[in-house]
mmCIF file of C-alpha atoms in Angstrom:
data_model
loop_
_atom_site.group_PDB
_atom_site.id
_atom_site.type_symbol
_atom_site.label_atom_id
_atom_site.label_comp_id
_atom_site.label_asym_id
_atom_site.label_seq_id
_atom_site.Cartn_x
_atom_site.Cartn_y
_atom_site.Cartn_z
ATOM 1 C CA MET A 25 59.218 -47.778 -121.757
ATOM 2 C CA ARG A 26 58.912 -49.133 -118.239
ATOM 3 C CA THR A 27 60.069 -52.686 -117.570
ATOM 4 C CA ILE A 28 58.328 -55.006 -115.113
ATOM 5 C CA HIS A 29 60.419 -57.290 -112.958
ATOM 6 C CA PRO A 30 59.849 -60.193 -112.562
ATOM 7 C CA LYS A 31 57.820 -60.424 -115.748
ATOM 8 C CA SER A 32 55.986 -63.539 -114.562
ATOM 9 C CA TRP A 33 54.106 -61.387 -112.027
ATOM 10 C CA GLY A 34 52.518 -59.357 -114.836
ATOM 11 C CA GLN A 35 50.527 -56.176 -114.313
ATOM 12 C CA GLY A 36 47.500 -55.119 -112.260
ATOM 13 C CA TRP A 37 46.528 -54.952 -108.605
ATOM 14 C CA GLY A 38 47.426 -58.563 -107.929
ATOM 15 C CA SER A 39 50.921 -58.031 -109.244
ATOM 16 C CA TYR A 40 51.163 -54.786 -107.263
ATOM 17 C CA GLY A 41 50.318 -56.755 -104.124
ATOM 18 C CA LYS A 42 53.027 -59.321 -104.896
ATOM 19 C CA ARG A 43 55.650 -56.568 -105.419
ATOM 20 C CA TYR A 44 54.507 -54.737 -102.284
ATOM 21 C CA GLY A 45 54.649 -57.920 -100.239
ATOM 22 C CA ALA A 46 58.083 -58.849 -101.568
ATOM 23 C CA SER A 47 59.427 -55.349 -100.861
ATOM 24 C CA PHE A 48 57.905 -55.318 -97.377
ATOM 25 C CA ALA A 49 59.370 -58.734 -96.536
ATOM 26 C CA ASP A 50 62.812 -57.808 -97.918
ATOM 27 C CA ASN A 51 62.884 -54.583 -95.891
ATOM 28 C CA SER A 52 61.659 -56.280 -92.727
ATOM 29 C CA ILE A 53 64.212 -59.084 -92.928
ATOM 30 C CA GLY A 54 67.026 -56.590 -93.644
ATOM 31 C CA THR A 55 66.049 -54.461 -90.652
ATOM 32 C CA TYR A 56 65.744 -57.484 -88.346
ATOM 33 C CA MET A 57 69.125 -58.845 -89.448
ATOM 34 C CA THR A 58 70.956 -55.545 -88.965
ATOM 35 C CA THR A 59 69.342 -54.552 -85.656
ATOM 36 C CA ALA A 60 68.931 -57.930 -83.920
ATOM 37 C CA ILE A 61 70.775 -60.863 -85.420
ATOM 38 C CA PHE A 62 74.153 -59.459 -86.508
ATOM 39 C CA PRO A 63 74.673 -57.376 -83.325
ATOM 40 C CA SER A 64 73.877 -60.467 -81.252
ATOM 41 C CA ILE A 65 76.290 -62.654 -83.176
ATOM 42 C CA LEU A 66 79.049 -59.987 -83.157
ATOM 43 C CA HIS A 67 78.445 -59.085 -79.442
ATOM 44 C CA GLU A 68 77.684 -55.468 -80.317
ATOM 45 C CA ASP A 69 75.438 -52.988 -78.504
ATOM 46 C CA PRO A 70 73.370 -51.332 -81.253
ATOM 47 C CA ARG A 71 71.967 -48.577 -79.002
ATOM 48 C CA TYR A 72 73.009 -45.003 -79.522
ATOM 49 C CA TYR A 73 74.444 -43.382 -76.419
ATOM 50 C CA GLN A 74 73.729 -39.660 -76.459
ATOM 51 C CA MET A 75 76.376 -37.232 -75.236
ATOM 52 C CA ALA A 76 74.255 -34.915 -73.061
ATOM 53 C CA LYS A 77 76.843 -32.345 -72.068
ATOM 54 C CA GLY A 78 79.834 -30.734 -73.678
ATOM 55 C CA PRO A 79 80.636 -28.300 -76.440
ATOM 56 C CA VAL A 80 78.690 -28.555 -79.691
ATOM 57 C CA SER A 81 81.828 -29.479 -81.623
ATOM 58 C CA ARG A 82 82.518 -32.451 -79.350
ATOM 59 C CA ARG A 83 78.915 -33.589 -79.434
ATOM 60 C CA ALA A 84 78.884 -33.374 -83.253
ATOM 61 C CA TYR A 85 82.122 -35.400 -83.411
ATOM 62 C CA HIS A 86 80.583 -37.995 -81.101
ATOM 63 C CA ALA A 87 77.498 -38.277 -83.345
ATOM 64 C CA VAL A 88 79.606 -38.746 -86.501
ATOM 65 C CA GLU A 89 81.963 -41.144 -84.763
ATOM 66 C CA ARG A 90 79.011 -43.437 -83.830
ATOM 67 C CA LEU A 91 78.455 -44.076 -87.542
ATOM 68 C CA PHE A 92 81.760 -45.971 -87.617
ATOM 69 C CA VAL A 93 82.419 -47.079 -84.010
ATOM 70 C CA THR A 94 80.145 -49.074 -81.749
ATOM 71 C CA ARG A 95 80.302 -50.383 -78.213
ATOM 72 C CA THR A 96 80.545 -54.121 -77.602
ATOM 73 C CA GLU A 97 78.637 -55.891 -74.883
ATOM 74 C CA PHE A 98 81.898 -55.817 -72.886
ATOM 75 C CA ARG A 99 81.867 -51.971 -72.915
ATOM 76 C CA LYS A 100 84.777 -51.727 -75.357
ATOM 77 C CA TYR A 101 84.770 -49.978 -78.674
ATOM 78 C CA ALA A 102 84.917 -51.707 -82.061
ATOM 79 C CA PHE A 103 84.577 -50.774 -85.754
ATOM 80 C CA GLN A 104 80.913 -50.971 -86.712
ATOM 81 C CA LEU A 105 80.463 -53.620 -89.399
ATOM 82 C CA PHE A 106 76.776 -53.016 -90.218
#
């Protein structure tokens, strides 16, 4: 049996709209916080700098490394928190 959360919203199109709106707002706020607010507070540069030239192995390493390391606004490298 499928459970409905929160139960006070009930069933039907009106409840669907409430769930959709809540999910949309939650996703929007999360994206805004991780791409605008936190990088600004932590002085990070969230852009991805592509490595245009070099061997495929080095470029692949660079791409994976960017998951964990970011550049600060002072052009230094730091562990990526978000």
